Tab-separated table of C-alpha atoms in Angstrom:
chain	number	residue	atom	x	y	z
K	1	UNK	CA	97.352	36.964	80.433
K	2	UNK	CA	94.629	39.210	81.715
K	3	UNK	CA	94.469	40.722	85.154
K	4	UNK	CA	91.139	41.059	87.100
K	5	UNK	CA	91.284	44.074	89.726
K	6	UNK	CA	88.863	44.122	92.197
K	7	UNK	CA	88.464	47.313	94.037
K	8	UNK	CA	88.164	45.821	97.701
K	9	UNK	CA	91.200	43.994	97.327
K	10	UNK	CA	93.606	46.928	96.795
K	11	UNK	CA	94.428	49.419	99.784
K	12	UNK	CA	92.335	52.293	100.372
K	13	UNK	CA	94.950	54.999	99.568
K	14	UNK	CA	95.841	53.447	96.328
K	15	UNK	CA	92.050	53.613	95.063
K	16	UNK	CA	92.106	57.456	95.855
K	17	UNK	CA	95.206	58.854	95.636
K	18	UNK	CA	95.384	61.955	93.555
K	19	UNK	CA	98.401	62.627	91.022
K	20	UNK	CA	100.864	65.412	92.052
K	21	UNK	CA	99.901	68.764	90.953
K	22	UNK	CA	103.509	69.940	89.734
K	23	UNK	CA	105.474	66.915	88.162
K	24	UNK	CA	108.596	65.992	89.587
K	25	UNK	CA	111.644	68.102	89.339
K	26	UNK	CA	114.795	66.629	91.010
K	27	UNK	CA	116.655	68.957	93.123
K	28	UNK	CA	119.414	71.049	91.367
K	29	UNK	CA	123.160	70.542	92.341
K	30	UNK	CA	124.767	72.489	94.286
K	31	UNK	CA	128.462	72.511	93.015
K	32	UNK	CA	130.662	74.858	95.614
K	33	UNK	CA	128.948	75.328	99.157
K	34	UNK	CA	131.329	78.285	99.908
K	35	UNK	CA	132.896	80.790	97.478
K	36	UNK	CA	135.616	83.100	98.274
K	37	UNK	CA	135.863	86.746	97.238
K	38	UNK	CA	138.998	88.203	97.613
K	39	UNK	CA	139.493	91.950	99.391
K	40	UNK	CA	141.451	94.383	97.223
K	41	UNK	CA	141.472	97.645	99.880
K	42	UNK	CA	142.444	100.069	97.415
K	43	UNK	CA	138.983	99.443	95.365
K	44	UNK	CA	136.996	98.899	98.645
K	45	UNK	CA	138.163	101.739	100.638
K	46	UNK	CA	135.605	104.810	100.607
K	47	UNK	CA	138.512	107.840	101.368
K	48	UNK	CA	137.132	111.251	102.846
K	49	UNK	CA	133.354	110.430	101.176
K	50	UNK	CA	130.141	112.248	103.125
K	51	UNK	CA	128.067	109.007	101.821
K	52	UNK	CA	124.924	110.839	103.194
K	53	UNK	CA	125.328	114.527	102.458
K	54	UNK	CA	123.148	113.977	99.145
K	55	UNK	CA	120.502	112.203	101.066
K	56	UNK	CA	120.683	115.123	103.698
K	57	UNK	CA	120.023	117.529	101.509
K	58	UNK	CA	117.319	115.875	99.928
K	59	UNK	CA	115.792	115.140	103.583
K	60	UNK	CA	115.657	118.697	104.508
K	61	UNK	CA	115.589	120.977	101.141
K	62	UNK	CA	112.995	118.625	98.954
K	63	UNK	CA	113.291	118.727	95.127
K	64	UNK	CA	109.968	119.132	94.218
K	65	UNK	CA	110.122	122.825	94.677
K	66	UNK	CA	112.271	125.086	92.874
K	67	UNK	CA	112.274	127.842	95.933
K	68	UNK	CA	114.122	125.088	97.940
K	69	UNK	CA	117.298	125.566	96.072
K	70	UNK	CA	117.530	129.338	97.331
K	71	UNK	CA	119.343	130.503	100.695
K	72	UNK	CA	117.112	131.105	103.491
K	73	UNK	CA	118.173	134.421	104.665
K	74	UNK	CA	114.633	135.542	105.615
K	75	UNK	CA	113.554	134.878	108.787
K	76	UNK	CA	110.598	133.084	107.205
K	77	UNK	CA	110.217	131.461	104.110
K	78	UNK	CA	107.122	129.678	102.528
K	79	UNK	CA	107.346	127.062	99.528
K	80	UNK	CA	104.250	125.974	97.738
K	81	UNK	CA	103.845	122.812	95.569
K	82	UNK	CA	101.665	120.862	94.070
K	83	UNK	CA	99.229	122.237	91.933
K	84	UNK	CA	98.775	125.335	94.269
K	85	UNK	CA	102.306	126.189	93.222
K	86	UNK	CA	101.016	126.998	89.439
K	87	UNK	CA	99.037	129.689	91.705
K	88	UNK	CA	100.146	133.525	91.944
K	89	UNK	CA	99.754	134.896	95.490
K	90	UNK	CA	97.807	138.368	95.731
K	91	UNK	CA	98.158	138.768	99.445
K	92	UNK	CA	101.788	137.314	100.869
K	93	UNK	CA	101.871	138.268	104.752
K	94	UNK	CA	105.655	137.435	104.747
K	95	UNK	CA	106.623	140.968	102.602
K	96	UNK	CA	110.209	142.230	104.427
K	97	UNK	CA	107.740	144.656	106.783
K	98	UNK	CA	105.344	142.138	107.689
K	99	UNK	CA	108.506	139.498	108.732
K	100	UNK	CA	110.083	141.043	111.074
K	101	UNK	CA	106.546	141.604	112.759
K	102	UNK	CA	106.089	138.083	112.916
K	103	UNK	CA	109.353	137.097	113.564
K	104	UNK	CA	109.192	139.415	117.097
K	105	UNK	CA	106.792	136.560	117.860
K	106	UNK	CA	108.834	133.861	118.015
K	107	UNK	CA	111.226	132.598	121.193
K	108	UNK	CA	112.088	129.209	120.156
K	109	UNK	CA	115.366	127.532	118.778
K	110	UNK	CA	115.690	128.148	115.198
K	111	UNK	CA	115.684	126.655	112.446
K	112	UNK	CA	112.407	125.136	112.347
K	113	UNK	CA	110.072	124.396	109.495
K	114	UNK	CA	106.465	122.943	109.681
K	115	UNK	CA	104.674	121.220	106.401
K	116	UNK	CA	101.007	121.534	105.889
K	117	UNK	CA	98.540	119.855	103.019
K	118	UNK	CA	95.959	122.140	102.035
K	119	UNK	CA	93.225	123.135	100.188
K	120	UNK	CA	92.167	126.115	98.471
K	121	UNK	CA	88.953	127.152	97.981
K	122	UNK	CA	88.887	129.035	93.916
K	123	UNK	CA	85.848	131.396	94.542
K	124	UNK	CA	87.922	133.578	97.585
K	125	UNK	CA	91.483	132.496	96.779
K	126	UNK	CA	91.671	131.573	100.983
K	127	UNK	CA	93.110	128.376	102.483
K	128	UNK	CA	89.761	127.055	104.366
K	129	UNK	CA	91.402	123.426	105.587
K	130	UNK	CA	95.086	122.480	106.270
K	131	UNK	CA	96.474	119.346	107.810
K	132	UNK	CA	100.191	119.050	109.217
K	133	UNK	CA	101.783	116.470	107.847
K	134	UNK	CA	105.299	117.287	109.325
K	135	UNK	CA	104.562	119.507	112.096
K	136	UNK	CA	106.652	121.269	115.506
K	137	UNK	CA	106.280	120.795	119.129
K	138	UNK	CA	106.125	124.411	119.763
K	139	UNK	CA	102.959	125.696	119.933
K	140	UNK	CA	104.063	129.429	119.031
K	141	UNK	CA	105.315	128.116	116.101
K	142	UNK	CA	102.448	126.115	115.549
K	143	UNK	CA	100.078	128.755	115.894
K	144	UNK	CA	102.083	131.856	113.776
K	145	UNK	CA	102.103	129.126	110.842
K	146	UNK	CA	98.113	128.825	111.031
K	147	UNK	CA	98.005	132.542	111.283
K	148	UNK	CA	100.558	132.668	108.131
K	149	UNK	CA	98.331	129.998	106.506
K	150	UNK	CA	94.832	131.903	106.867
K	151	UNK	CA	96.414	135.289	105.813
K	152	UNK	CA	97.218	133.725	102.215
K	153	UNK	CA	95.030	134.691	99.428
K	154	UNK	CA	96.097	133.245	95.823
K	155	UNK	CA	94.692	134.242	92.112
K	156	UNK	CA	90.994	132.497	91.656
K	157	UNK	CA	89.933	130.473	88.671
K	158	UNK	CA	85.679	130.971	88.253
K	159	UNK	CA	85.121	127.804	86.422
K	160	UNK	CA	87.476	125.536	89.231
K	161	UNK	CA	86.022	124.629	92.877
K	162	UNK	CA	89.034	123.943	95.274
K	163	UNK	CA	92.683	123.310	94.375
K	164	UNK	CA	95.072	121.429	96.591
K	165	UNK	CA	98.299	121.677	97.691
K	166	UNK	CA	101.417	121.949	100.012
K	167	UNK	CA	102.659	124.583	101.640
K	168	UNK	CA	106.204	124.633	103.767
K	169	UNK	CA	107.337	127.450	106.631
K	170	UNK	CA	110.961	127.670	107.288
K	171	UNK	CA	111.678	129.991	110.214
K	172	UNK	CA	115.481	130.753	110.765
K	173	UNK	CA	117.563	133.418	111.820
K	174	UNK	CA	117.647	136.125	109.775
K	175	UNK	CA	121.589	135.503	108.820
K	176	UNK	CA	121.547	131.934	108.381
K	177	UNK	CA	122.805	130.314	104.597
């Protein structure tokens, strides 16, 4: 027996309906809808546990630097990292003399630190652009750290052009741990 089809004779969404794309998988079963876990107190309970001390510590002393592990019983300290850190400095402005010069300029609650990206330019040694990144309200504060900044010189390399890096200022009182 042979079948003639004849294309105006069948519906129009039979003539150009395209297979499915993905074949057909039939839907997995789901076996329990609800599953009970039981509570055992004794191996849930979290007794006398700071849970964020770590974390704090990591927020406000970062890891990248090895300074930040020291006390800060200067009234102002500076970490460098980055590349800059692999950097000697030739002229530090925050020497025990020069501190407690600057520190006369501050009247602000303390501590307070300020974070700055900059970049060093290898034929002076001098930081000639800097950029907060994590900066203060104050603008005494604000404006002592950009003095700090500029007063930097580090070790030059002839053959390099500019070297990048961070560079933090703590400013606490001169007691605090």
């Amino acid at each position: 027996m042979t079948t003639n089809i004849i294309p105006d004779q069948l519906p129009d969404n039979v003539l150009f309906t395209a297979p499915p794309s993905l074949p057909y998988m039939p839907h997995l079963p789901v076996f329990a809808k609800h599953r009970q876990i039981e509570y055992n107190r004794e191996t849930h309970a979290v007794v006398d546990i700071d849970l964020f001390h770590e974390i704090e510590k990591m927020v406000f002393l970062p890891s990248f630097s090895p300074a930040a592990k020291k006390s800060f019983s200067d009234p102002i300290s500076l970490l460098i990292s980055g590349p800059l850190a692999n950097k000697k400095l030739v002229n530090n402005p925050l020497e025990k003399d020069e501190q407690k010069k600057l520190f006369s300029e501050i009247n602000t609650q303390l501590p307070q630190h300020i974070f700055y990206s900059v970049l060093v330019d290898e034929q002076s040694g001098r930081i000639f652009w800097h950029e907060p990144l994590q900066s203060i309200e104050n603008a005494n504060i604000q404006s002592l750290a950009t003095k700090i900044l500029y007063e930097l010189q580090f070790t030059t390399t002839p053959s390099a052009f500019v070297t990048a890096g961070q560079v933090e200022l703590h400013f606490s009182n001169p007691h605090m741990d």
